[in-house]
Structure formats: structure tokens, C-alpha cells
Short mmCIF file of C-alpha atoms in Angstrom, two decimals:
data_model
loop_
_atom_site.label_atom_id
_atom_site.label_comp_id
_atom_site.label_asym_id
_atom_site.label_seq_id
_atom_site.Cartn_x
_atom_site.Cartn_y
_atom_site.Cartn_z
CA UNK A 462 -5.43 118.03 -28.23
CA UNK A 463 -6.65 115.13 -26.02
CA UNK A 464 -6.27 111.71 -28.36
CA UNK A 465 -9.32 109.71 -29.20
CA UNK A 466 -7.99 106.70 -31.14
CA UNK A 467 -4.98 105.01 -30.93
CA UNK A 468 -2.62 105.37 -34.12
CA UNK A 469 -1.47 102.58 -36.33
CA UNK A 470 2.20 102.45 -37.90
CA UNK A 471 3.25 100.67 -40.59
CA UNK A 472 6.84 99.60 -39.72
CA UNK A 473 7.64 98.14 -43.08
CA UNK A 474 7.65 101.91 -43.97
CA UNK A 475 10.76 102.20 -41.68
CA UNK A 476 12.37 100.19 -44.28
CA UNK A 477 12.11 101.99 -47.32
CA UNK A 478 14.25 105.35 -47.62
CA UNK A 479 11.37 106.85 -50.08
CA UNK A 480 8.60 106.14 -46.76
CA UNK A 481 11.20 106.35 -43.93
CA UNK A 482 10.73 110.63 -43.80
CA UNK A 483 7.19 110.04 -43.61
CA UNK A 484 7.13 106.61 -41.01
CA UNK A 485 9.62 108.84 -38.62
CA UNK A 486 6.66 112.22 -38.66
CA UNK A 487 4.23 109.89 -37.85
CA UNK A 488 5.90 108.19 -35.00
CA UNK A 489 7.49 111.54 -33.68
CA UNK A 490 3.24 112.64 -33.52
CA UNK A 491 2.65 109.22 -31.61
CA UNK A 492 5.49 109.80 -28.97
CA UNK A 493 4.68 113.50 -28.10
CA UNK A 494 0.64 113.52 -28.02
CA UNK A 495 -0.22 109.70 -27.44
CA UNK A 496 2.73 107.81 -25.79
CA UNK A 497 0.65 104.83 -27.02
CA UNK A 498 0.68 103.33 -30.56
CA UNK A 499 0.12 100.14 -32.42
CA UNK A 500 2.80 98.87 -34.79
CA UNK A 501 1.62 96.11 -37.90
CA UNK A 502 4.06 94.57 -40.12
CA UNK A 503 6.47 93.88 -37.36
CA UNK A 504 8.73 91.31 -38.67
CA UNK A 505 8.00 88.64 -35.63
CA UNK A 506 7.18 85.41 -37.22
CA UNK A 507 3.30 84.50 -37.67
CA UNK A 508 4.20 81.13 -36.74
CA UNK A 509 5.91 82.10 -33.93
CA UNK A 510 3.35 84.46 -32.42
CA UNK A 511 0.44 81.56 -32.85
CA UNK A 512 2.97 79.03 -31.11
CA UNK A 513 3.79 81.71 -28.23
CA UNK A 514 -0.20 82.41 -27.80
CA UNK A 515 -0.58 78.51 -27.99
CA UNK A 516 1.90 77.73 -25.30
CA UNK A 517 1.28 80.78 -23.30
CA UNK A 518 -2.65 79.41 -22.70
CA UNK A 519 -1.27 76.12 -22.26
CA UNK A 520 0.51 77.10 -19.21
CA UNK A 521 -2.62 78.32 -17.11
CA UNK A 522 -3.87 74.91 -17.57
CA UNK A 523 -1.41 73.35 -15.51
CA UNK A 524 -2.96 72.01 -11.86
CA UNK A 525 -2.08 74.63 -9.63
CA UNK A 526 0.44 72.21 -7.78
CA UNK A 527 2.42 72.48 -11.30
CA UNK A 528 2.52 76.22 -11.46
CA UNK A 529 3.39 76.76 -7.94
CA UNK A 530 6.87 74.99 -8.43
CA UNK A 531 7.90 78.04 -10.02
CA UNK A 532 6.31 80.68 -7.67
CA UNK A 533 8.16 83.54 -7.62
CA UNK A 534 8.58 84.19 -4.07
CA UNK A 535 10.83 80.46 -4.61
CA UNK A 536 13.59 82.84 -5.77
CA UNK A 537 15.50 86.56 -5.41
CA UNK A 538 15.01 87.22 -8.91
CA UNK A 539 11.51 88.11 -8.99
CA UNK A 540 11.08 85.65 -12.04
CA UNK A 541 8.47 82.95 -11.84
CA UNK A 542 4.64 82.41 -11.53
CA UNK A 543 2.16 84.71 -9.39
CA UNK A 544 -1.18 83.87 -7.98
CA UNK A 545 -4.46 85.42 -9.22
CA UNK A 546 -5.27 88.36 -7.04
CA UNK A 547 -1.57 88.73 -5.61
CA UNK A 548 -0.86 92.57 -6.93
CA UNK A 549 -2.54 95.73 -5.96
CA UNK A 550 -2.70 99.39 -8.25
CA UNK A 551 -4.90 102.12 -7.47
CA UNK A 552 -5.60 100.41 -3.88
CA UNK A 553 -7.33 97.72 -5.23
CA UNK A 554 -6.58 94.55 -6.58
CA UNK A 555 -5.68 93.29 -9.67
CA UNK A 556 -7.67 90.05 -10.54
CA UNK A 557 -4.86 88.37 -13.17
CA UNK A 558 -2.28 85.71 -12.70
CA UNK A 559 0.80 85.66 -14.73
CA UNK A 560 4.60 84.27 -15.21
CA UNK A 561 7.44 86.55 -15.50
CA UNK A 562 10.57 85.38 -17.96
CA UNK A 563 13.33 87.36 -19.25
CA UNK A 564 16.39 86.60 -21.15
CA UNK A 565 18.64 84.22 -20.05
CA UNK A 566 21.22 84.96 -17.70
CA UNK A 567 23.76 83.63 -15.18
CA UNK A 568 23.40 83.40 -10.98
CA UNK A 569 25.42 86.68 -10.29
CA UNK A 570 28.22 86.20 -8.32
CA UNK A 571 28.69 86.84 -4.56
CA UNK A 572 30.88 90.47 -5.16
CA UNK A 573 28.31 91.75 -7.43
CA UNK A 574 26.01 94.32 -6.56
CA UNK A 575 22.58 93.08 -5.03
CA UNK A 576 20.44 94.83 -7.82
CA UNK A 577 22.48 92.06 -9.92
CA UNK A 578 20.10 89.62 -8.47
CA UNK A 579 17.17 90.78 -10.54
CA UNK A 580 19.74 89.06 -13.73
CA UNK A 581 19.15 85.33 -13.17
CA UNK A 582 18.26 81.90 -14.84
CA UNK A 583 14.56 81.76 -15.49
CA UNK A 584 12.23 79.29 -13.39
CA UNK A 585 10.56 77.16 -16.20
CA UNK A 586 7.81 74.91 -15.95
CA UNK A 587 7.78 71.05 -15.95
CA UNK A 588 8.76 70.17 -19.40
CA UNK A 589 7.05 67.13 -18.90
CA UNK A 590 3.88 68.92 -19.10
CA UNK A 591 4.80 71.34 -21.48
CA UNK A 592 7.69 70.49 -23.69
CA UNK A 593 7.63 73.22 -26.53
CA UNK A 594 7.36 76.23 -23.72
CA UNK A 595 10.64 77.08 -22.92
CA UNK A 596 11.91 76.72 -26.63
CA UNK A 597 8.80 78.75 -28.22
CA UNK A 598 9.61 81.16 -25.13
CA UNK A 599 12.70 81.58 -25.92
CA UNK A 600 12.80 82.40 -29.65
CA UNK A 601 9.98 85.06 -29.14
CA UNK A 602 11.86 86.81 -26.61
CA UNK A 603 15.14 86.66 -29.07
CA UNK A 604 12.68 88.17 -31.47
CA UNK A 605 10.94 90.79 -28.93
CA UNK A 606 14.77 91.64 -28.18
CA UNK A 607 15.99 92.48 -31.61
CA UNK A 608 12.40 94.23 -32.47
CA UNK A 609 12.50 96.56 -29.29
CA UNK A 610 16.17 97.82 -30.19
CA UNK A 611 15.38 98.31 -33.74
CA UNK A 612 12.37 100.06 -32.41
CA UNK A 613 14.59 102.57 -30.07
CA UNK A 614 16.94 103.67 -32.69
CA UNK A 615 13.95 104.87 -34.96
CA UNK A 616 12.44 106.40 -32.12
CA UNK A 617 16.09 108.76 -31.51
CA UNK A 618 15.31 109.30 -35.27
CA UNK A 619 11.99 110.81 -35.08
CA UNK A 620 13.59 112.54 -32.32
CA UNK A 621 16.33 113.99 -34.59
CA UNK A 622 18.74 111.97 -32.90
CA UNK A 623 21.70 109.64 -34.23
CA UNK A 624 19.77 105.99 -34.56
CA UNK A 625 22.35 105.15 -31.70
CA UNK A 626 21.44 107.84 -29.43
CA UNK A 627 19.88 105.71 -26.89
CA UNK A 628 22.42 102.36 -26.77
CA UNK A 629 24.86 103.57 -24.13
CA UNK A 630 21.66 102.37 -21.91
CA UNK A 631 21.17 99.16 -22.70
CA UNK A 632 24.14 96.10 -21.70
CA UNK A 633 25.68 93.96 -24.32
CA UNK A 634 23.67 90.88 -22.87
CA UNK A 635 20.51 93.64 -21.96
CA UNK A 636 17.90 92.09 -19.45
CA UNK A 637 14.43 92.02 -21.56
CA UNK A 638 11.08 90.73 -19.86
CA UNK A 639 8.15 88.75 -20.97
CA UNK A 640 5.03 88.70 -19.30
CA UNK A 641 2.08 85.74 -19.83
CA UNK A 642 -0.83 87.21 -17.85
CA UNK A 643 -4.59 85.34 -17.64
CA UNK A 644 -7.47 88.05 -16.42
CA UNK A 645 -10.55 85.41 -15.62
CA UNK A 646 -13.96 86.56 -16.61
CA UNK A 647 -15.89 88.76 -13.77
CA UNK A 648 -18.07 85.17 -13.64
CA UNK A 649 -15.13 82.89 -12.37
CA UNK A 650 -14.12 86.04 -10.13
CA UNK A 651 -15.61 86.25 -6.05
CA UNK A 652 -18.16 89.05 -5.88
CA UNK A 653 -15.84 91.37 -3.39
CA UNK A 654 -13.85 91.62 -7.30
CA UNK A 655 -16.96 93.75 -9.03
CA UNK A 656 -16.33 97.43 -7.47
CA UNK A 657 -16.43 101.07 -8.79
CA UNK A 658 -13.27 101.67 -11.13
CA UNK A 659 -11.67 105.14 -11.12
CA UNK A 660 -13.96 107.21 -13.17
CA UNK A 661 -13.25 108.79 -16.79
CA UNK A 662 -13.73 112.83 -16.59
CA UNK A 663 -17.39 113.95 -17.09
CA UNK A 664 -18.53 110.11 -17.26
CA UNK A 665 -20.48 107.66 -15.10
CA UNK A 666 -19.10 104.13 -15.40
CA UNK A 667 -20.93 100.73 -14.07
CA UNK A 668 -19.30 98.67 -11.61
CA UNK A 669 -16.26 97.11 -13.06
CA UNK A 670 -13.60 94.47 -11.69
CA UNK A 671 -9.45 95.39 -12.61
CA UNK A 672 -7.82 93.44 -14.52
CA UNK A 673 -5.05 95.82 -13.82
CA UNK A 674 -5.27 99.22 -12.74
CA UNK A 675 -4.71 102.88 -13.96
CA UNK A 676 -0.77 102.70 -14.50
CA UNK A 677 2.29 103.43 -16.49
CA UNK A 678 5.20 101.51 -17.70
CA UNK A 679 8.64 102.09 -16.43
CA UNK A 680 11.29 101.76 -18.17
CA UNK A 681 11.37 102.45 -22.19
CA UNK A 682 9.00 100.69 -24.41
CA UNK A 683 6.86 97.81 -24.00
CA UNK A 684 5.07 95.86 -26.56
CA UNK A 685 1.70 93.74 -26.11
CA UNK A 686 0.39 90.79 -28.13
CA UNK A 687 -3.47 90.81 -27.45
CA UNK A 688 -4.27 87.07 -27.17
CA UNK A 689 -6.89 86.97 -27.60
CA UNK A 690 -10.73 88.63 -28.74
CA UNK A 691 -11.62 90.71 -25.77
CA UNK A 692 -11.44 94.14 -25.57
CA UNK A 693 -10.03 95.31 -21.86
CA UNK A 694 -7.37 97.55 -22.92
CA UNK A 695 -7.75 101.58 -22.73
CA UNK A 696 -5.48 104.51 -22.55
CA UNK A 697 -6.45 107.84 -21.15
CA UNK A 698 -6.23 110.91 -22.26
CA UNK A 699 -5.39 114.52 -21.04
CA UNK A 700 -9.07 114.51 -20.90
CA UNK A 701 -9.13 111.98 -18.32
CA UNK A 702 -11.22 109.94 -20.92
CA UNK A 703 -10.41 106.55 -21.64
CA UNK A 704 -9.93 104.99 -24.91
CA UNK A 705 -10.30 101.63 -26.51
CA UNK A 706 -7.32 100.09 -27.29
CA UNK A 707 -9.11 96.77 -29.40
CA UNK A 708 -7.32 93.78 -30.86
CA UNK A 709 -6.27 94.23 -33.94
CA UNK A 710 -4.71 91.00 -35.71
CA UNK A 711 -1.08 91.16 -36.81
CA UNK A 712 -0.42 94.66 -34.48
CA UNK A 713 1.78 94.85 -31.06
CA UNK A 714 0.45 97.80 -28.45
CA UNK A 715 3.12 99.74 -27.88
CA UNK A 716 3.63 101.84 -24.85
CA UNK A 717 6.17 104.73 -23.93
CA UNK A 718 7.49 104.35 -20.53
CA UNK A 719 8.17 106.89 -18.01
CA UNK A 720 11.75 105.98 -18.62
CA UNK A 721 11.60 107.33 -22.11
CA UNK A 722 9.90 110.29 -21.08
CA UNK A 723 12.76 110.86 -18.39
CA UNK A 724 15.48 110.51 -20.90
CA UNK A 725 13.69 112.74 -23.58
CA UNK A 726 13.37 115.64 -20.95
CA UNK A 727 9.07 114.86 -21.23
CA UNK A 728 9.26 115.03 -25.11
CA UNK A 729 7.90 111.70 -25.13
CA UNK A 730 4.53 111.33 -23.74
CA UNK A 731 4.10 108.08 -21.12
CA UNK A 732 0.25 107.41 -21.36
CA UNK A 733 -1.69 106.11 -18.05
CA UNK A 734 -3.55 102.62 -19.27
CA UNK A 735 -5.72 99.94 -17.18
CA UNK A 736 -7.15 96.44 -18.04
CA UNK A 737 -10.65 95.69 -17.45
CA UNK A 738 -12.02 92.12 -16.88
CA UNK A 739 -13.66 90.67 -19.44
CA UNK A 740 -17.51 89.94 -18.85
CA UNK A 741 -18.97 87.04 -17.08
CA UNK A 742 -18.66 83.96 -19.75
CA UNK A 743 -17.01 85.69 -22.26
CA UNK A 744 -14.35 83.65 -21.07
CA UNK A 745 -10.38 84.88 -20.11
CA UNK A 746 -8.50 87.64 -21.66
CA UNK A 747 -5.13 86.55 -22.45
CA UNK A 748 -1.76 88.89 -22.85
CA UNK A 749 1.58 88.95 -23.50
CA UNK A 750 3.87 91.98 -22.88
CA UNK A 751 7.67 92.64 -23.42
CA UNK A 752 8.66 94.99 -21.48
CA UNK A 753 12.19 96.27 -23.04
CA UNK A 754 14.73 96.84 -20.33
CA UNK A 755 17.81 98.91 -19.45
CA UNK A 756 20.79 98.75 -18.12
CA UNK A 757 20.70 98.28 -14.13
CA UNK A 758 23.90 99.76 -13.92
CA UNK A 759 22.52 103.15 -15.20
CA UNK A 760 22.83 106.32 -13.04
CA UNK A 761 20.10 108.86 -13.35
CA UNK A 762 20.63 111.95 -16.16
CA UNK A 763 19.50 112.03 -19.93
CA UNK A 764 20.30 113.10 -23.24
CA UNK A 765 20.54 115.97 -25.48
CA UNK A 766 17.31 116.79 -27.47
CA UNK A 767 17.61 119.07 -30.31
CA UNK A 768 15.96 122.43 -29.42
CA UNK A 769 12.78 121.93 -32.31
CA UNK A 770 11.50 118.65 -30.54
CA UNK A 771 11.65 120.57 -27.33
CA UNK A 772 9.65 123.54 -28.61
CA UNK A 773 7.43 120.81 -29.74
CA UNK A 774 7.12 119.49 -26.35
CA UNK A 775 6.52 123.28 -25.22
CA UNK A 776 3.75 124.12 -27.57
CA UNK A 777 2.36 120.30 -26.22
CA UNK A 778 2.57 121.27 -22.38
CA UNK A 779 0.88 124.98 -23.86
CA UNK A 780 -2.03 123.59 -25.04
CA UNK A 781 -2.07 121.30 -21.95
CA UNK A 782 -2.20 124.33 -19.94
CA UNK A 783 -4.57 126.13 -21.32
CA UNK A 784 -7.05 123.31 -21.45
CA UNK A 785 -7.14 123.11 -18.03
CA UNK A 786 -3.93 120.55 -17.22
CA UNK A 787 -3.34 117.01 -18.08
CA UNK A 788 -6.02 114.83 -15.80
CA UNK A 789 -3.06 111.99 -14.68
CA UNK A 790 -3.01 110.49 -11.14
CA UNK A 791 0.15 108.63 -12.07
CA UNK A 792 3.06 110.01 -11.06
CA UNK A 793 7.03 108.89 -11.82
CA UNK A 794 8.53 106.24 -9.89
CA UNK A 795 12.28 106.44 -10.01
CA UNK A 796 13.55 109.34 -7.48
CA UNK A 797 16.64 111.56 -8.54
CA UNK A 798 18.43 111.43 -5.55
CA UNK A 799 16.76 108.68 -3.85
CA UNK A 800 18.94 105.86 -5.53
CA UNK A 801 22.72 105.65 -6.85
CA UNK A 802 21.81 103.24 -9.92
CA UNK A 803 18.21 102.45 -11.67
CA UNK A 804 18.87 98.53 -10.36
CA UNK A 805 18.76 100.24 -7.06
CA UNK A 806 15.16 101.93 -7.50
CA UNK A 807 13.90 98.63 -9.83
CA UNK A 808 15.22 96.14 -6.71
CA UNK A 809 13.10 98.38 -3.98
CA UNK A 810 10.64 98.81 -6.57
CA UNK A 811 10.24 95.10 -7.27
CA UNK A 812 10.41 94.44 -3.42
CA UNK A 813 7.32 97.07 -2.97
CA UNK A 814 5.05 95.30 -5.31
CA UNK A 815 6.41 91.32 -3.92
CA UNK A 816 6.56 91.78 -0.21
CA UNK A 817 6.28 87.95 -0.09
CA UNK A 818 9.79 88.03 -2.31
CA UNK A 819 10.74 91.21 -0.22
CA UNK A 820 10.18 89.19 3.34
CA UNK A 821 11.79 86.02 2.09
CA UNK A 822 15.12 87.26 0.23
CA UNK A 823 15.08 91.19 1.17
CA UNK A 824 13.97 91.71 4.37
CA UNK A 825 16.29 95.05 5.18
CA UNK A 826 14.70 96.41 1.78
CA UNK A 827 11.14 95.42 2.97
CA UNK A 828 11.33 97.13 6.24
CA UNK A 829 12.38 100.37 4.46
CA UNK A 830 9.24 100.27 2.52
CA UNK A 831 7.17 99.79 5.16
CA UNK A 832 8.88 102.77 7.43
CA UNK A 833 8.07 104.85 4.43
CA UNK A 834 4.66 104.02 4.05
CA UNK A 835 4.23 104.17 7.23
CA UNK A 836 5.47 107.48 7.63
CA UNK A 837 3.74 108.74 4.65
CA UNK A 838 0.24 107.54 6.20
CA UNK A 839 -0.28 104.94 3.20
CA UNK A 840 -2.33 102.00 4.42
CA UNK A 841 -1.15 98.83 3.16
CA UNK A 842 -3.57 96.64 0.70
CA UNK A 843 -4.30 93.13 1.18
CA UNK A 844 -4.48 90.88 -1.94
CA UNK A 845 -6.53 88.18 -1.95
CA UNK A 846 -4.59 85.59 -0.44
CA UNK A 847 -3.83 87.46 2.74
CA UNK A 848 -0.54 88.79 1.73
CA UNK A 849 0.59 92.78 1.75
CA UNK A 850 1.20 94.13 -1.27
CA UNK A 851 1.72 97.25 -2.75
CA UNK A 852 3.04 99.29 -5.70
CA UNK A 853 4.42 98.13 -8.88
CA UNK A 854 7.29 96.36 -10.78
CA UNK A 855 6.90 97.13 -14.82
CA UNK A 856 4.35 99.45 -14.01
CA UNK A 857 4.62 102.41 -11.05
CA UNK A 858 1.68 104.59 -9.38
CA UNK A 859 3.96 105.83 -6.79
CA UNK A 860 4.51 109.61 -6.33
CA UNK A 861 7.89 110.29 -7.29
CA UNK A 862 10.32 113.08 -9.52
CA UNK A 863 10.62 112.99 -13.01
CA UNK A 864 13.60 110.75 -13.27
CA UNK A 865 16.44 111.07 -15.42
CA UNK A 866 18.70 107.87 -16.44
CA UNK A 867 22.44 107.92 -17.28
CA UNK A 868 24.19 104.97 -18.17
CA UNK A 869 26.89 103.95 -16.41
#
């Protein structure tokens, strides 16, 4: 049952009550045996996408002394530019840089709860040097927002849900995230980058360097523009076998998180993926993911799934069985028990994969982390700049339980 292609929806078919029935099979296959998907005919703007690609590029070609005004270690919010080489997965590092935006929203206030920190005005760059990027930012996201919730409710659909099934988790003014992420060619990259990548099942791979490594998203769905040519992107299957996942114009890669697959009891399946660097002088790989968020006040239970999606998910985790069980090194990140609210487990989370953030603005936090490393025997990485680092923000390879999320 292991998936060797990644399938392509039509969402226009959403749209039309004689193609709807149809749309909502295919997309209830997608979520229970691939947990990774394209989607064409999105309804984002063509304009809009070349102007966000445009000004996205535009920002790595700031001098550095630019892009470090808005370093993210500057503020508690964890929003802002990081350095190529400053984030570890797998134990190794990743060799991208990037700038984190989300939606707009207000300093919290000194009562509120210190998870509420993570909801704060974005750090933009000079708009000297780049005028249209905030605006052309801005509208995308706005678009990314509406797409993403639109996106959810057909999702509870294919799920036999109520359309609304899943909105009691997001805030009226819901926290949404945009990543802009460069991964240089293996030629502009020092040779200590070119090492071994985790292996498929039953497959010898040549050295490669990691763009990103072997991970999962975290909280519902995220969607990524490809920006450009290069292929980079694969998802892996119960086989342990990794697949393509190409550019294809006019499509957004969408990926189940683990939050989704909390919520849905494991109906819906959240797929390990990893960037590789492109090739020496085939120039950078460009990206831009939204990462759809919920509500940090959220406690940690799910919902009611009809019982025929759950024997569905049975019959999946049958066949799993029986082929020998699903190859996934991945495990969940939030833990039931661990943490009163899902702000709680994204803040420590956050602080794991930042510890420059974590030692500036969350020291207390950053201790914690280390004592439980420490006590758990893990070794702490060292990114390229010096700096410890590990774990993840949007994406988790942290042993953990399957979560479940309750909103507040």
C-alpha cells in the first residue's frame, strides 16, 4: 500500500456540487494513505504568487548587515531572519537560511500568558531596500489564510464531518506562518556539508548535503510554493522509500501535520519529508511554506470521527502490519500530559530548535531543555556558526505521544 507518486487535486472540483462527491473521495484517499498531496487551481492570484517569488529572492540579496537587523534571536517572538546553517534535524545540519513572518498581531500584554509571546508584530526588512516586500507579503499571507481554512473544512468533509468540524481550533485573529527559505547549491556550501543522508529501505544513496532533514509538520496543514526549478523535495513511504515530490507550475505541496493526525485519532496520515540541496551550479532552491496554525490556547483532546473513516484507518494500520510496519523514525512532538496548552509545547518547542532565542529571552525554558537532554543522553549539535541547536519549530523529530488538541 506504500505510495509511489504524489496525487494531484483539482480544487476547482470542490466548487461544483456535480464534482464535489468525487473531489472529497479523492482527498479522503490522499489524507489516509499519503498525508501529502498537491492542490492546482487554488484560487491564489498568479500575479500575486510571481510578485511573492519575486520579492521573496529579492530578500536573500540583501548584504548580510541588512538581513541581520531582523535576526530573530533580536526578539521573543521567534519571527525574523536565520543564518544559513543555524538549525539541526536528524543530528545534522540543515544548510538553508530563511525569514519567518506570520500574520499581524499586537505586543501581548504583560498579564498574558508567556506562550502569548509567540503572537507579535513581524520584524520587516528595510523598506528602503525593498519597498514592495512587506505589502506583497502581506496580501499572500491574507490569501494563504483564507485558502488554508477553506482547505480544513473540506478536509472534515472527506472526513464525514460538518465543514465546521475543525474551527473551534483556530482564534478569530488565528496566528498563520510564512516561511522564505534559500538552500545554496552543494558548490557554494563548505565540504564538512556533503555527508551520507539517512538511507531509503533496500537502497544505496551517494553522499548528499540537507537542505532539511527527514521531518514532519506540526500543527495542521502546510502548503509549499516551489520557487523555483529544482527538484529537492521527497516524501517517504511506509516503505521507507523516498519519493519525488517535483515542481509542478500552478500546484501548492500540501502536507498533513501531526496535529491533524492527533485530532483525527491517526485517520489522517502525517508523511515524513526532507529537502535535498540542489547540485553544485545548478544554482539555489527557493521555497515558500505556510504553515496553517492553531489556536495556542488549545488544550490537548480531539474530535469525534464517524466509525467508517476509522475502520478505514483500521484496515490502513492492517495492511501496515502485515507488511512488516510503517518504516518512520519520526515520532510526535506534543506530549499529553507534558503541557497544559499547545502554546505551552510550541514555546518549549520553539525554544529547543532557537537556543540563541531560548538563552536571550527564555532562559528558565532553555535550561529545562537542556536537563532533559541531558538526562536522556542526547548530545547536543553544533550548527555552523558555533551555536547549540536542536529540534524543531514547524517541523518535530522528537520522540513524543500521539498528541491530542482541544480547544480551549
Amino acid at each position: 500500500m506504500s505510495f509511489t507518486s504524489i496525487p494531484i487535486l483539482d480544487l476547482s472540483l470542490s466548487h461544483d456540487p456535480d464534482t464535489k462527491p468525487a473531489f472529497l473521495e479523492s482527498l479522503r484517499e490522499a489524507l489516509l494513505q499519503v498525508g501529502f498531496l498537491y492542490i492546482k487551481n487554488t484560487g491564489i492570484d498568479d500575479a500575486l504568487i510571481q510578485d511573492v517569488v519575486t520579492q521573496g529572492k529579492a530578500f536573500f540579496d540583501l548584504p548580510e548587515e541588512k538581513k541581520l537587523e531582523i535576526q530573530m534571536k533580536k526578539v521573543p517572538s521567534f519571527l525574523g531572519y536565520n543564518k544559513l546553517g543555524h538549525e539541526i534535524t536528524k543530528h545534522a545540519i540543515d544548510w538553508r537560511e530563511q525569514v519567518d513572518i506570520s500574520t499581524p498581531h499586537p505586543l501581548p500584554s504583560p498579564t498574558s500568558p508567556l506562550y502569548y509571546n509567540l503572537r507579535a508584530p513581524n520584524q520587516w526588512p528595510d523598506p528602503t531596500f525593498l519597498p514592495s516586500f512587506r505589502p506583497v507579503i502581506e496580501a499572500y499571507i491574507r490569501q494563504m489564510s483564507t485558502l488554508s481554512v477553506t482547505f480544513t473544512s473540506l478536509i472534515a468533509e472527506a472526513l464525514l464531518l460538518p465543514p465546521t468540524a475543525f474551527d473551534r481550533y483556530f482564534d478569530r485573529d488565528q496566528q498563520h506562518k510564512l516561511k522564505i527559505v534559500k538552500y545554496p547549491d552543494t558548490g557554494a556550501l563548505p565540504p564538512s556539508s556533503i555527508s551520507p543522508m539517512s538511507p531509503a529501505k533496500d537502497t544505496t544513496e551517494p553522499p548528499q548535503a540537507q537542505g532539511v532533514g527527514p521531518h514532519k509538520d506540526a500543527m495542521l496543514t502546510s502548503y509549499l510554493l516551489q520557487a523555483s526549478s529544482h527538484r529537492g523535495l521527497q516524501a517517504q513511504n511506509l516503505a521507507g522509500t523516498w519519493v519525488d515530490c517535483p515542481p509542478i507550475p500552478g500546484t501548492l505541496v500540501v502536507a498533513i501535520g501531526q496535529g491533524l493526525e492527533a485530532l483525527t485519532h491517526g485517520v489522517c496520515a502525517s508523511t515524513v519529508h526532507r529537502v535535498l540541496s540542489p547540485s553544485a551550479g545548478s544554482g539555489p532552491r527557493f521555497s515558500l511554506p505556510f504553515f496553517q496554525g492553531v489556536s495556542y490556547d488549545a488544550t490537548f483532546e480531539s474530535v469525534d470521527i464517524p466509525p467508517a473513516i476509522l475502520a478505514m484507518r483500521d484496515d490502513r494500520l492492517r495492511q501496515i502490519h502485515e507488511a512488516g510496519g510503517r518504516i518512520d523514525e519520526v515520532e510526535f512532538t506534543f506530549l499529553k500530559g507534558k503541557f497544559n496548552h499547545l502554546g505551552e509545547a510550541t514555546l518549549y518547542n520553539r525554544v529547543r530548535s532557537h537556543q540563541d532565542v531560548g538563552e536571550r529571552w527564555y532562559p528558565e525554558i532553555l535550561a529545562r531543555v537542556r536537563a532533559e537532554q541531558a538526562a536522556a543522553g542526547v548530545v547536543e549539535a553544533k550548527s555552523e556558526q558555533g551555536d547549540d541547536v536542536a529540534g524543531r519549530d514547524e517541523r518535530e523529530t522528537a520522540n513524543g505521544y500521539h498528541p491530542t488538541i482541544k480547544a480551549a
